[in-house]
Protein backbone atom coordinates (compact mmCIF):
# COMPACT_ATOMS: atom_id res chain seq x y z
CA UNK A 1 0.00 0.00 0.00
CA UNK A 2 1.48 3.39 -0.92
CA UNK A 3 0.44 4.96 2.37
CA UNK A 4 1.34 2.07 4.67
CA UNK A 5 2.69 3.05 8.05
CA UNK A 6 6.48 3.03 8.24
CA UNK A 7 8.10 0.77 10.80
CA UNK A 8 9.17 2.29 14.07
CA UNK A 9 12.40 4.28 14.16
CA UNK A 10 15.49 2.05 14.01
CA UNK A 11 18.11 4.80 14.07
CA UNK A 12 17.91 8.08 15.96
CA UNK A 13 17.41 11.23 13.87
CA UNK A 14 20.54 13.18 13.06
CA UNK A 15 21.00 16.46 14.88
CA UNK A 16 22.94 18.97 12.79
CA UNK A 17 24.08 19.24 9.20
CA UNK A 18 23.24 16.28 6.97
CA UNK A 19 26.16 14.19 5.69
CA UNK A 20 24.47 14.57 2.29
CA UNK A 21 24.57 18.39 2.39
CA UNK A 22 27.29 18.50 -0.28
CA UNK A 23 25.90 15.69 -2.45
CA UNK A 24 26.10 16.71 -6.10
CA UNK A 25 26.79 15.34 -9.55
CA UNK A 26 30.43 16.33 -8.99
CA UNK A 27 30.81 14.40 -5.73
CA UNK A 28 33.90 12.22 -5.53
CA UNK A 29 33.55 8.44 -5.42
CA UNK A 30 35.14 8.51 -1.94
CA UNK A 31 32.21 10.63 -0.67
CA UNK A 32 29.70 8.20 -2.19
CA UNK A 33 31.52 5.21 -0.70
CA UNK A 34 31.55 6.86 2.74
CA UNK A 35 27.76 7.32 2.64
CA UNK A 36 27.27 3.75 1.39
CA UNK A 37 29.32 2.42 4.30
CA UNK A 38 27.42 4.55 6.82
CA UNK A 39 24.03 3.54 5.39
CA UNK A 40 24.87 -0.19 5.03
CA UNK A 41 23.25 -1.45 8.24
CA UNK A 42 24.11 -5.12 7.66
CA UNK A 43 27.62 -4.55 6.28
CA UNK A 44 27.14 -6.47 3.02
CA UNK A 45 28.51 -3.66 0.82
CA UNK A 46 25.18 -2.83 -0.87
CA UNK A 47 22.00 -1.05 0.20
CA UNK A 48 18.71 -2.88 0.54
CA UNK A 49 15.41 -1.00 0.72
CA UNK A 50 15.50 -1.49 4.49
CA UNK A 51 19.03 -0.03 4.69
CA UNK A 52 17.79 3.05 2.82
CA UNK A 53 14.67 3.34 4.98
CA UNK A 54 16.79 3.26 8.13
CA UNK A 55 19.42 5.71 6.87
CA UNK A 56 17.37 8.12 4.76
CA UNK A 57 14.08 7.77 6.64
CA UNK A 58 14.91 7.28 10.30
CA UNK A 59 18.32 8.98 10.44
CA UNK A 60 17.96 11.79 7.87
CA UNK A 61 14.18 12.34 7.82
CA UNK A 62 13.19 11.61 4.19
CA UNK A 63 9.73 10.36 3.32
CA UNK A 64 9.10 6.70 2.49
CA UNK A 65 7.68 7.34 -1.00
CA UNK A 66 10.83 9.21 -2.01
CA UNK A 67 13.05 6.46 -0.58
CA UNK A 68 11.14 3.76 -2.45
CA UNK A 69 11.35 5.73 -5.71
CA UNK A 70 15.12 6.20 -5.25
CA UNK A 71 15.53 2.47 -4.57
CA UNK A 72 13.47 1.46 -7.61
CA UNK A 73 15.29 3.89 -9.89
CA UNK A 74 18.86 3.13 -8.83
CA UNK A 75 18.88 -0.53 -7.77
CA UNK A 76 20.97 -3.00 -9.74
CA UNK A 77 19.78 -6.22 -11.34
CA UNK A 78 20.67 -7.88 -8.02
CA UNK A 79 17.87 -5.89 -6.34
CA UNK A 80 20.09 -3.68 -4.20
CA UNK A 81 21.71 -0.27 -4.61
CA UNK A 82 25.45 -0.65 -5.13
CA UNK A 83 28.06 2.11 -5.24
CA UNK A 84 27.37 2.71 -8.96
CA UNK A 85 23.64 3.17 -8.38
CA UNK A 86 24.24 5.35 -5.34
CA UNK A 87 26.61 7.53 -7.34
CA UNK A 88 24.04 7.92 -10.16
CA UNK A 89 21.39 9.15 -7.73
CA UNK A 90 23.70 10.88 -5.26
CA UNK A 91 22.86 14.48 -6.24
CA UNK A 92 19.14 13.82 -5.72
CA UNK A 93 19.82 12.99 -2.05
CA UNK A 94 20.96 16.50 -1.08
CA UNK A 95 18.33 17.49 1.52
CA UNK A 96 18.81 21.22 0.90
CA UNK A 97 18.35 21.08 -2.89
CA UNK A 98 15.18 19.58 -4.31
CA UNK A 99 15.49 19.97 -8.05
CA UNK A 100 14.40 18.62 -11.43
CA UNK A 101 11.64 16.27 -10.31
CA UNK A 102 8.31 15.34 -11.88
CA UNK A 103 5.30 13.81 -10.16
CA UNK A 104 7.08 13.20 -6.85
CA UNK A 105 5.84 13.34 -3.27
CA UNK A 106 8.76 14.83 -1.33
CA UNK A 107 8.80 14.91 2.46
CA UNK A 108 11.36 16.26 4.90
CA UNK A 109 10.45 15.23 8.45
CA UNK A 110 11.14 17.28 11.59
CA UNK A 111 14.88 17.54 12.25
CA UNK A 112 15.93 16.88 8.65
CA UNK A 113 16.85 20.38 7.45
CA UNK A 114 17.06 22.55 10.57
CA UNK A 115 20.85 22.99 10.73
CA UNK A 116 21.82 26.51 11.85
CA UNK A 117 21.93 28.85 8.87
CA UNK A 118 20.37 26.19 6.67
CA UNK A 119 18.62 27.21 3.50
CA UNK A 120 16.72 25.14 0.98
CA UNK A 121 16.38 25.51 -2.75
CA UNK A 122 13.31 24.03 -4.38
CA UNK A 123 13.46 24.40 -8.16
CA UNK A 124 12.41 23.01 -11.51
CA UNK A 125 9.60 20.79 -10.20
CA UNK A 126 6.55 19.68 -12.16
CA UNK A 127 3.41 18.20 -10.58
CA UNK A 128 5.10 17.55 -7.22
CA UNK A 129 3.94 17.77 -3.64
CA UNK A 130 6.63 19.05 -1.27
CA UNK A 131 6.21 18.98 2.51
CA UNK A 132 9.00 20.47 4.62
CA UNK A 133 7.96 19.72 8.20
CA UNK A 134 10.92 21.46 9.79
CA UNK A 135 12.41 24.87 10.49
CA UNK A 136 14.78 26.40 7.99
CA UNK A 137 16.39 29.84 7.75
CA UNK A 138 15.35 30.42 4.12
CA UNK A 139 13.62 28.62 1.30
CA UNK A 140 14.07 29.66 -2.32
CA UNK A 141 11.41 28.40 -4.71
CA UNK A 142 11.82 28.81 -8.46
CA UNK A 143 10.24 27.33 -11.59
CA UNK A 144 7.75 25.03 -9.89
CA UNK A 145 4.71 24.16 -12.02
CA UNK A 146 1.49 22.61 -10.72
CA UNK A 147 3.09 21.89 -7.36
CA UNK A 148 1.69 21.90 -3.85
PDB file of N, CA, C and O in Angstrom, residues 57-123:
ATOM      1  N   UNK A  57      15.343   7.504   5.949  1.00  0.00           N
ATOM      2  CA  UNK A  57      14.083   7.772   6.638  1.00  0.00           C
ATOM      3  C   UNK A  57      14.251   8.078   8.112  1.00  0.00           C
ATOM      4  O   UNK A  57      13.916   9.159   8.578  1.00  0.00           O
ATOM      5  N   UNK A  58      14.781   7.107   8.852  1.00  0.00           N
ATOM      6  CA  UNK A  58      14.914   7.281  10.302  1.00  0.00           C
ATOM      7  C   UNK A  58      15.993   8.312  10.654  1.00  0.00           C
ATOM      8  O   UNK A  58      15.759   9.222  11.441  1.00  0.00           O
ATOM      9  N   UNK A  59      17.159   8.161  10.073  1.00  0.00           N
ATOM     10  CA  UNK A  59      18.318   8.983  10.441  1.00  0.00           C
ATOM     11  C   UNK A  59      18.266  10.384   9.832  1.00  0.00           C
ATOM     12  O   UNK A  59      18.532  11.374  10.510  1.00  0.00           O
ATOM     13  N   UNK A  60      17.904  10.489   8.541  1.00  0.00           N
ATOM     14  CA  UNK A  60      17.959  11.791   7.866  1.00  0.00           C
ATOM     15  C   UNK A  60      16.595  12.440   7.637  1.00  0.00           C
ATOM     16  O   UNK A  60      16.531  13.595   7.229  1.00  0.00           O
ATOM     17  N   UNK A  61      15.501  11.729   7.862  1.00  0.00           N
ATOM     18  CA  UNK A  61      14.181  12.341   7.817  1.00  0.00           C
ATOM     19  C   UNK A  61      13.539  12.483   6.450  1.00  0.00           C
ATOM     20  O   UNK A  61      12.723  13.377   6.238  1.00  0.00           O
ATOM     21  N   UNK A  62      13.843  11.601   5.507  1.00  0.00           N
ATOM     22  CA  UNK A  62      13.194  11.608   4.191  1.00  0.00           C
ATOM     23  C   UNK A  62      11.905  10.792   4.274  1.00  0.00           C
ATOM     24  O   UNK A  62      11.784   9.885   5.079  1.00  0.00           O
ATOM     25  N   UNK A  63      10.989  11.082   3.372  1.00  0.00           N
ATOM     26  CA  UNK A  63       9.730  10.361   3.319  1.00  0.00           C
ATOM     27  C   UNK A  63       9.870   9.011   2.628  1.00  0.00           C
ATOM     28  O   UNK A  63      10.717   8.827   1.754  1.00  0.00           O
ATOM     29  N   UNK A  64       9.012   8.067   3.006  1.00  0.00           N
ATOM     30  CA  UNK A  64       9.102   6.699   2.493  1.00  0.00           C
ATOM     31  C   UNK A  64       8.864   6.611   0.985  1.00  0.00           C
ATOM     32  O   UNK A  64       9.514   5.832   0.303  1.00  0.00           O
ATOM     33  N   UNK A  65       7.949   7.409   0.446  1.00  0.00           N
ATOM     34  CA  UNK A  65       7.680   7.341  -1.001  1.00  0.00           C
ATOM     35  C   UNK A  65       8.916   7.746  -1.803  1.00  0.00           C
ATOM     36  O   UNK A  65       9.231   7.139  -2.823  1.00  0.00           O
ATOM     37  N   UNK A  66       9.608   8.761  -1.337  1.00  0.00           N
ATOM     38  CA  UNK A  66      10.827   9.209  -2.015  1.00  0.00           C
ATOM     39  C   UNK A  66      11.935   8.158  -1.919  1.00  0.00           C
ATOM     40  O   UNK A  66      12.667   7.914  -2.882  1.00  0.00           O
ATOM     41  N   UNK A  67      12.042   7.515  -0.767  1.00  0.00           N
ATOM     42  CA  UNK A  67      13.046   6.460  -0.577  1.00  0.00           C
ATOM     43  C   UNK A  67      12.757   5.289  -1.505  1.00  0.00           C
ATOM     44  O   UNK A  67      13.666   4.779  -2.171  1.00  0.00           O
ATOM     45  N   UNK A  68      11.511   4.879  -1.569  1.00  0.00           N
ATOM     46  CA  UNK A  68      11.141   3.763  -2.454  1.00  0.00           C
ATOM     47  C   UNK A  68      11.397   4.098  -3.924  1.00  0.00           C
ATOM     48  O   UNK A  68      11.876   3.257  -4.678  1.00  0.00           O
ATOM     49  N   UNK A  69      11.108   5.335  -4.326  1.00  0.00           N
ATOM     50  CA  UNK A  69      11.351   5.734  -5.708  1.00  0.00           C
ATOM     51  C   UNK A  69      12.855   5.717  -6.001  1.00  0.00           C
ATOM     52  O   UNK A  69      13.285   5.250  -7.056  1.00  0.00           O
ATOM     53  N   UNK A  70      13.666   6.220  -5.067  1.00  0.00           N
ATOM     54  CA  UNK A  70      15.120   6.198  -5.246  1.00  0.00           C
ATOM     55  C   UNK A  70      15.599   4.756  -5.400  1.00  0.00           C
ATOM     56  O   UNK A  70      16.372   4.440  -6.311  1.00  0.00           O
ATOM     57  N   UNK A  71      15.136   3.885  -4.523  1.00  0.00           N
ATOM     58  CA  UNK A  71      15.532   2.474  -4.575  1.00  0.00           C
ATOM     59  C   UNK A  71      15.155   1.849  -5.916  1.00  0.00           C
ATOM     60  O   UNK A  71      15.987   1.215  -6.562  1.00  0.00           O
ATOM     61  N   UNK A  72      13.927   2.043  -6.340  1.00  0.00           N
ATOM     62  CA  UNK A  72      13.469   1.456  -7.606  1.00  0.00           C
ATOM     63  C   UNK A  72      14.250   1.991  -8.801  1.00  0.00           C
ATOM     64  O   UNK A  72      14.547   1.253  -9.735  1.00  0.00           O
ATOM     65  N   UNK A  73      14.587   3.270  -8.766  1.00  0.00           N
ATOM     66  CA  UNK A  73      15.287   3.887  -9.892  1.00  0.00           C
ATOM     67  C   UNK A  73      16.762   3.495  -9.966  1.00  0.00           C
ATOM     68  O   UNK A  73      17.315   3.353 -11.052  1.00  0.00           O
ATOM     69  N   UNK A  74      17.409   3.301  -8.835  1.00  0.00           N
ATOM     70  CA  UNK A  74      18.862   3.129  -8.831  1.00  0.00           C
ATOM     71  C   UNK A  74      19.348   1.752  -8.378  1.00  0.00           C
ATOM     72  O   UNK A  74      20.547   1.530  -8.257  1.00  0.00           O
ATOM     73  N   UNK A  75      18.441   0.814  -8.162  1.00  0.00           N
ATOM     74  CA  UNK A  75      18.876  -0.530  -7.770  1.00  0.00           C
ATOM     75  C   UNK A  75      19.465  -1.259  -8.983  1.00  0.00           C
ATOM     76  O   UNK A  75      19.110  -0.993 -10.131  1.00  0.00           O
ATOM     77  N   UNK A  76      20.349  -2.180  -8.693  1.00  0.00           N
ATOM     78  CA  UNK A  76      20.974  -2.996  -9.744  1.00  0.00           C
ATOM     79  C   UNK A  76      20.082  -4.187 -10.062  1.00  0.00           C
ATOM     80  O   UNK A  76      19.039  -4.390  -9.435  1.00  0.00           O
ATOM     81  N   UNK A  77      20.510  -4.996 -11.011  1.00  0.00           N
ATOM     82  CA  UNK A  77      19.776  -6.222 -11.343  1.00  0.00           C
ATOM     83  C   UNK A  77      19.718  -7.179 -10.158  1.00  0.00           C
ATOM     84  O   UNK A  77      18.839  -8.035 -10.090  1.00  0.00           O
ATOM     85  N   UNK A  78      20.648  -7.034  -9.217  1.00  0.00           N
ATOM     86  CA  UNK A  78      20.671  -7.884  -8.023  1.00  0.00           C
ATOM     87  C   UNK A  78      19.608  -7.463  -7.000  1.00  0.00           C
ATOM     88  O   UNK A  78      19.425  -8.126  -5.979  1.00  0.00           O
ATOM     89  N   UNK A  79      18.923  -6.324  -7.246  1.00  0.00           N
ATOM     90  CA  UNK A  79      17.865  -5.887  -6.342  1.00  0.00           C
ATOM     91  C   UNK A  79      18.337  -5.077  -5.157  1.00  0.00           C
ATOM     92  O   UNK A  79      17.613  -4.934  -4.176  1.00  0.00           O
ATOM     93  N   UNK A  80      19.549  -4.544  -5.247  1.00  0.00           N
ATOM     94  CA  UNK A  80      20.091  -3.677  -4.199  1.00  0.00           C
ATOM     95  C   UNK A  80      20.751  -2.471  -4.871  1.00  0.00           C
ATOM     96  O   UNK A  80      21.037  -2.487  -6.060  1.00  0.00           O
ATOM     97  N   UNK A  81      21.002  -1.439  -4.098  1.00  0.00           N
ATOM     98  CA  UNK A  81      21.713  -0.270  -4.610  1.00  0.00           C
ATOM     99  C   UNK A  81      23.189  -0.450  -4.278  1.00  0.00           C
ATOM    100  O   UNK A  81      23.564  -0.529  -3.108  1.00  0.00           O
ATOM    101  N   UNK A  82      24.002  -0.538  -5.326  1.00  0.00           N
ATOM    102  CA  UNK A  82      25.448  -0.650  -5.127  1.00  0.00           C
ATOM    103  C   UNK A  82      26.068   0.741  -5.266  1.00  0.00           C
ATOM    104  O   UNK A  82      25.364   1.736  -5.426  1.00  0.00           O
ATOM    105  N   UNK A  83      27.389   0.812  -5.190  1.00  0.00           N
ATOM    106  CA  UNK A  83      28.062   2.108  -5.240  1.00  0.00           C
ATOM    107  C   UNK A  83      27.794   2.826  -6.561  1.00  0.00           C
ATOM    108  O   UNK A  83      27.653   4.053  -6.593  1.00  0.00           O
ATOM    109  N   UNK A  84      27.658   2.098  -7.653  1.00  0.00           N
ATOM    110  CA  UNK A  84      27.371   2.711  -8.956  1.00  0.00           C
ATOM    111  C   UNK A  84      25.984   3.350  -8.960  1.00  0.00           C
ATOM    112  O   UNK A  84      25.815   4.490  -9.390  1.00  0.00           O
ATOM    113  N   UNK A  85      24.989   2.626  -8.459  1.00  0.00           N
ATOM    114  CA  UNK A  85      23.638   3.172  -8.381  1.00  0.00           C
ATOM    115  C   UNK A  85      23.552   4.353  -7.438  1.00  0.00           C
ATOM    116  O   UNK A  85      22.890   5.348  -7.732  1.00  0.00           O
ATOM    117  N   UNK A  86      24.238   4.251  -6.303  1.00  0.00           N
ATOM    118  CA  UNK A  86      24.238   5.352  -5.343  1.00  0.00           C
ATOM    119  C   UNK A  86      24.875   6.590  -5.967  1.00  0.00           C
ATOM    120  O   UNK A  86      24.375   7.698  -5.806  1.00  0.00           O
ATOM    121  N   UNK A  87      25.948   6.398  -6.702  1.00  0.00           N
ATOM    122  CA  UNK A  87      26.605   7.533  -7.341  1.00  0.00           C
ATOM    123  C   UNK A  87      25.692   8.177  -8.388  1.00  0.00           C
ATOM    124  O   UNK A  87      25.627   9.401  -8.490  1.00  0.00           O
ATOM    125  N   UNK A  88      24.958   7.373  -9.145  1.00  0.00           N
ATOM    126  CA  UNK A  88      24.039   7.915 -10.161  1.00  0.00           C
ATOM    127  C   UNK A  88      22.967   8.799  -9.530  1.00  0.00           C
ATOM    128  O   UNK A  88      22.581   9.808 -10.093  1.00  0.00           O
ATOM    129  N   UNK A  89      22.459   8.404  -8.378  1.00  0.00           N
ATOM    130  CA  UNK A  89      21.390   9.150  -7.730  1.00  0.00           C
ATOM    131  C   UNK A  89      21.846  10.074  -6.626  1.00  0.00           C
ATOM    132  O   UNK A  89      21.025  10.708  -5.961  1.00  0.00           O
ATOM    133  N   UNK A  90      23.152  10.166  -6.421  1.00  0.00           N
ATOM    134  CA  UNK A  90      23.700  10.876  -5.261  1.00  0.00           C
ATOM    135  C   UNK A  90      23.219  12.324  -5.164  1.00  0.00           C
ATOM    136  O   UNK A  90      22.810  12.775  -4.097  1.00  0.00           O
ATOM    137  N   UNK A  91      23.246  13.062  -6.265  1.00  0.00           N
ATOM    138  CA  UNK A  91      22.863  14.477  -6.243  1.00  0.00           C
ATOM    139  C   UNK A  91      21.414  14.666  -5.781  1.00  0.00           C
ATOM    140  O   UNK A  91      21.090  15.652  -5.117  1.00  0.00           O
ATOM    141  N   UNK A  92      20.558  13.696  -6.100  1.00  0.00           N
ATOM    142  CA  UNK A  92      19.145  13.816  -5.724  1.00  0.00           C
ATOM    143  C   UNK A  92      18.933  13.639  -4.223  1.00  0.00           C
ATOM    144  O   UNK A  92      17.837  13.898  -3.722  1.00  0.00           O
ATOM    145  N   UNK A  93      19.949  13.216  -3.499  1.00  0.00           N
ATOM    146  CA  UNK A  93      19.820  12.992  -2.055  1.00  0.00           C
ATOM    147  C   UNK A  93      20.163  14.218  -1.213  1.00  0.00           C
ATOM    148  O   UNK A  93      19.995  14.197  -0.004  1.00  0.00           O
ATOM    149  N   UNK A  94      20.638  15.287  -1.835  1.00  0.00           N
ATOM    150  CA  UNK A  94      20.961  16.497  -1.080  1.00  0.00           C
ATOM    151  C   UNK A  94      19.672  17.042  -0.458  1.00  0.00           C
ATOM    152  O   UNK A  94      18.758  17.426  -1.177  1.00  0.00           O
ATOM    153  N   UNK A  95      19.584  17.085   0.890  1.00  0.00           N
ATOM    154  CA  UNK A  95      18.327  17.491   1.524  1.00  0.00           C
ATOM    155  C   UNK A  95      18.004  18.969   1.344  1.00  0.00           C
ATOM    156  O   UNK A  95      16.864  19.380   1.520  1.00  0.00           O
ATOM    157  N   UNK A  96      19.001  19.777   1.004  1.00  0.00           N
ATOM    158  CA  UNK A  96      18.812  21.216   0.900  1.00  0.00           C
ATOM    159  C   UNK A  96      18.566  21.674  -0.533  1.00  0.00           C
ATOM    160  O   UNK A  96      18.356  22.857  -0.771  1.00  0.00           O
ATOM    161  N   UNK A  97      18.609  20.764  -1.493  1.00  0.00           N
ATOM    162  CA  UNK A  97      18.353  21.078  -2.893  1.00  0.00           C
ATOM    163  C   UNK A  97      17.397  20.038  -3.469  1.00  0.00           C
ATOM    164  O   UNK A  97      17.768  18.885  -3.664  1.00  0.00           O
ATOM    165  N   UNK A  98      16.174  20.457  -3.697  1.00  0.00           N
ATOM    166  CA  UNK A  98      15.177  19.581  -4.314  1.00  0.00           C
ATOM    167  C   UNK A  98      14.957  20.148  -5.709  1.00  0.00           C
ATOM    168  O   UNK A  98      14.430  21.245  -5.866  1.00  0.00           O
ATOM    169  N   UNK A  99      15.414  19.402  -6.712  1.00  0.00           N
ATOM    170  CA  UNK A  99      15.488  19.968  -8.054  1.00  0.00           C
ATOM    171  C   UNK A  99      15.182  18.930  -9.133  1.00  0.00           C
ATOM    172  O   UNK A  99      15.475  17.752  -8.970  1.00  0.00           O
ATOM    173  N   UNK A 100      14.609  19.411 -10.220  1.00  0.00           N
ATOM    174  CA  UNK A 100      14.399  18.616 -11.430  1.00  0.00           C
ATOM    175  C   UNK A 100      13.653  17.311 -11.144  1.00  0.00           C
ATOM    176  O   UNK A 100      14.142  16.226 -11.431  1.00  0.00           O
ATOM    177  N   UNK A 101      12.459  17.437 -10.605  1.00  0.00           N
ATOM    178  CA  UNK A 101      11.638  16.273 -10.311  1.00  0.00           C
ATOM    179  C   UNK A 101      10.268  16.439 -10.965  1.00  0.00           C
ATOM    180  O   UNK A 101       9.783  17.548 -11.126  1.00  0.00           O
ATOM    181  N   UNK A 102       9.651  15.333 -11.292  1.00  0.00           N
ATOM    182  CA  UNK A 102       8.312  15.339 -11.881  1.00  0.00           C
ATOM    183  C   UNK A 102       7.447  14.288 -11.189  1.00  0.00           C
ATOM    184  O   UNK A 102       7.856  13.132 -11.068  1.00  0.00           O
ATOM    185  N   UNK A 103       6.279  14.729 -10.730  1.00  0.00           N
ATOM    186  CA  UNK A 103       5.301  13.809 -10.164  1.00  0.00           C
ATOM    187  C   UNK A 103       5.697  13.175  -8.846  1.00  0.00           C
ATOM    188  O   UNK A 103       5.155  12.134  -8.490  1.00  0.00           O
ATOM    189  N   UNK A 104       6.601  13.787  -8.108  1.00  0.00           N
ATOM    190  CA  UNK A 104       7.082  13.197  -6.855  1.00  0.00           C
ATOM    191  C   UNK A 104       6.335  13.743  -5.640  1.00  0.00           C
ATOM    192  O   UNK A 104       5.837  14.868  -5.645  1.00  0.00           O
ATOM    193  N   UNK A 105       6.296  12.933  -4.594  1.00  0.00           N
ATOM    194  CA  UNK A 105       5.843  13.342  -3.268  1.00  0.00           C
ATOM    195  C   UNK A 105       7.106  13.408  -2.417  1.00  0.00           C
ATOM    196  O   UNK A 105       7.728  12.379  -2.158  1.00  0.00           O
ATOM    197  N   UNK A 106       7.494  14.608  -2.020  1.00  0.00           N
ATOM    198  CA  UNK A 106       8.763  14.825  -1.332  1.00  0.00           C
ATOM    199  C   UNK A 106       8.467  15.292   0.084  1.00  0.00           C
ATOM    200  O   UNK A 106       7.749  16.278   0.280  1.00  0.00           O
ATOM    201  N   UNK A 107       9.031  14.605   1.056  1.00  0.00           N
ATOM    202  CA  UNK A 107       8.796  14.906   2.460  1.00  0.00           C
ATOM    203  C   UNK A 107      10.120  15.060   3.180  1.00  0.00           C
ATOM    204  O   UNK A 107      11.017  14.228   3.026  1.00  0.00           O
ATOM    205  N   UNK A 108      10.245  16.114   3.967  1.00  0.00           N
ATOM    206  CA  UNK A 108      11.358  16.264   4.902  1.00  0.00           C
ATOM    207  C   UNK A 108      10.735  16.346   6.294  1.00  0.00           C
ATOM    208  O   UNK A 108      10.004  17.277   6.619  1.00  0.00           O
ATOM    209  N   UNK A 109      11.026  15.339   7.114  1.00  0.00           N
ATOM    210  CA  UNK A 109      10.450  15.227   8.451  1.00  0.00           C
ATOM    211  C   UNK A 109      11.135  16.194   9.422  1.00  0.00           C
ATOM    212  O   UNK A 109      12.214  16.709   9.137  1.00  0.00           O
ATOM    213  N   UNK A 110      10.516  16.414  10.586  1.00  0.00           N
ATOM    214  CA  UNK A 110      11.141  17.283  11.590  1.00  0.00           C
ATOM    215  C   UNK A 110      12.575  16.836  11.905  1.00  0.00           C
ATOM    216  O   UNK A 110      12.851  15.651  12.046  1.00  0.00           O
ATOM    217  N   UNK A 111      13.478  17.804  11.942  1.00  0.00           N
ATOM    218  CA  UNK A 111      14.875  17.539  12.246  1.00  0.00           C
ATOM    219  C   UNK A 111      15.739  17.267  11.029  1.00  0.00           C
ATOM    220  O   UNK A 111      16.938  17.093  11.147  1.00  0.00           O
ATOM    221  N   UNK A 112      15.154  17.269   9.837  1.00  0.00           N
ATOM    222  CA  UNK A 112      15.925  16.876   8.655  1.00  0.00           C
ATOM    223  C   UNK A 112      16.653  18.020   7.966  1.00  0.00           C
ATOM    224  O   UNK A 112      17.644  17.788   7.282  1.00  0.00           O
ATOM    225  N   UNK A 113      16.196  19.259   8.134  1.00  0.00           N
ATOM    226  CA  UNK A 113      16.846  20.379   7.445  1.00  0.00           C
ATOM    227  C   UNK A 113      17.097  21.575   8.353  1.00  0.00           C
ATOM    228  O   UNK A 113      17.391  22.659   7.881  1.00  0.00           O
ATOM    229  N   UNK A 114      17.034  21.402   9.654  1.00  0.00           N
ATOM    230  CA  UNK A 114      17.061  22.548  10.571  1.00  0.00           C
ATOM    231  C   UNK A 114      18.454  22.941  11.054  1.00  0.00           C
ATOM    232  O   UNK A 114      18.595  23.587  12.064  1.00  0.00           O
ATOM    233  N   UNK A 115      19.497  22.600  10.327  1.00  0.00           N
ATOM    234  CA  UNK A 115      20.848  22.993  10.731  1.00  0.00           C
ATOM    235  C   UNK A 115      20.938  24.509  10.792  1.00  0.00           C
ATOM    236  O   UNK A 115      20.329  25.211   9.984  1.00  0.00           O
ATOM    237  N   UNK A 116      21.691  25.056  11.748  1.00  0.00           N
ATOM    238  CA  UNK A 116      21.822  26.513  11.855  1.00  0.00           C
ATOM    239  C   UNK A 116      22.291  27.125  10.536  1.00  0.00           C
ATOM    240  O   UNK A 116      23.226  26.640   9.910  1.00  0.00           O
ATOM    241  N   UNK A 117      21.584  28.174  10.115  1.00  0.00           N
ATOM    242  CA  UNK A 117      21.933  28.846   8.873  1.00  0.00           C
ATOM    243  C   UNK A 117      21.489  28.116   7.630  1.00  0.00           C
ATOM    244  O   UNK A 117      21.797  28.524   6.517  1.00  0.00           O
ATOM    245  N   UNK A 118      20.769  27.012   7.807  1.00  0.00           N
ATOM    246  CA  UNK A 118      20.369  26.191   6.669  1.00  0.00           C
ATOM    247  C   UNK A 118      19.384  26.900   5.752  1.00  0.00           C
ATOM    248  O   UNK A 118      18.515  27.630   6.195  1.00  0.00           O
ATOM    249  N   UNK A 119      19.568  26.698   4.476  1.00  0.00           N
ATOM    250  CA  UNK A 119      18.619  27.210   3.503  1.00  0.00           C
ATOM    251  C   UNK A 119      18.316  26.104   2.512  1.00  0.00           C
ATOM    252  O   UNK A 119      19.144  25.230   2.276  1.00  0.00           O
ATOM    253  N   UNK A 120      17.134  26.142   1.966  1.00  0.00           N
ATOM    254  CA  UNK A 120      16.719  25.144   0.984  1.00  0.00           C
ATOM    255  C   UNK A 120      16.454  25.819  -0.351  1.00  0.00           C
ATOM    256  O   UNK A 120      15.997  26.954  -0.393  1.00  0.00           O
ATOM    257  N   UNK A 121      16.731  25.088  -1.402  1.00  0.00           N
ATOM    258  CA  UNK A 121      16.379  25.511  -2.749  1.00  0.00           C
ATOM    259  C   UNK A 121      15.447  24.459  -3.332  1.00  0.00           C
ATOM    260  O   UNK A 121      15.797  23.282  -3.373  1.00  0.00           O
ATOM    261  N   UNK A 122      14.288  24.900  -3.762  1.00  0.00           N
ATOM    262  CA  UNK A 122      13.306  24.026  -4.383  1.00  0.00           C
ATOM    263  C   UNK A 122      13.078  24.593  -5.776  1.00  0.00           C
ATOM    264  O   UNK A 122      12.592  25.724  -5.911  1.00  0.00           O
ATOM    265  N   UNK A 123      13.483  23.820  -6.810  1.00  0.00           N
ATOM    266  CA  UNK A 123      13.460  24.403  -8.156  1.00  0.00           C
ATOM    267  C   UNK A 123      13.194  23.356  -9.225  1.00  0.00           C
ATOM    268  O   UNK A 123      13.478  22.177  -9.047  1.00  0.00           O
TER     269      UNK A 123
END
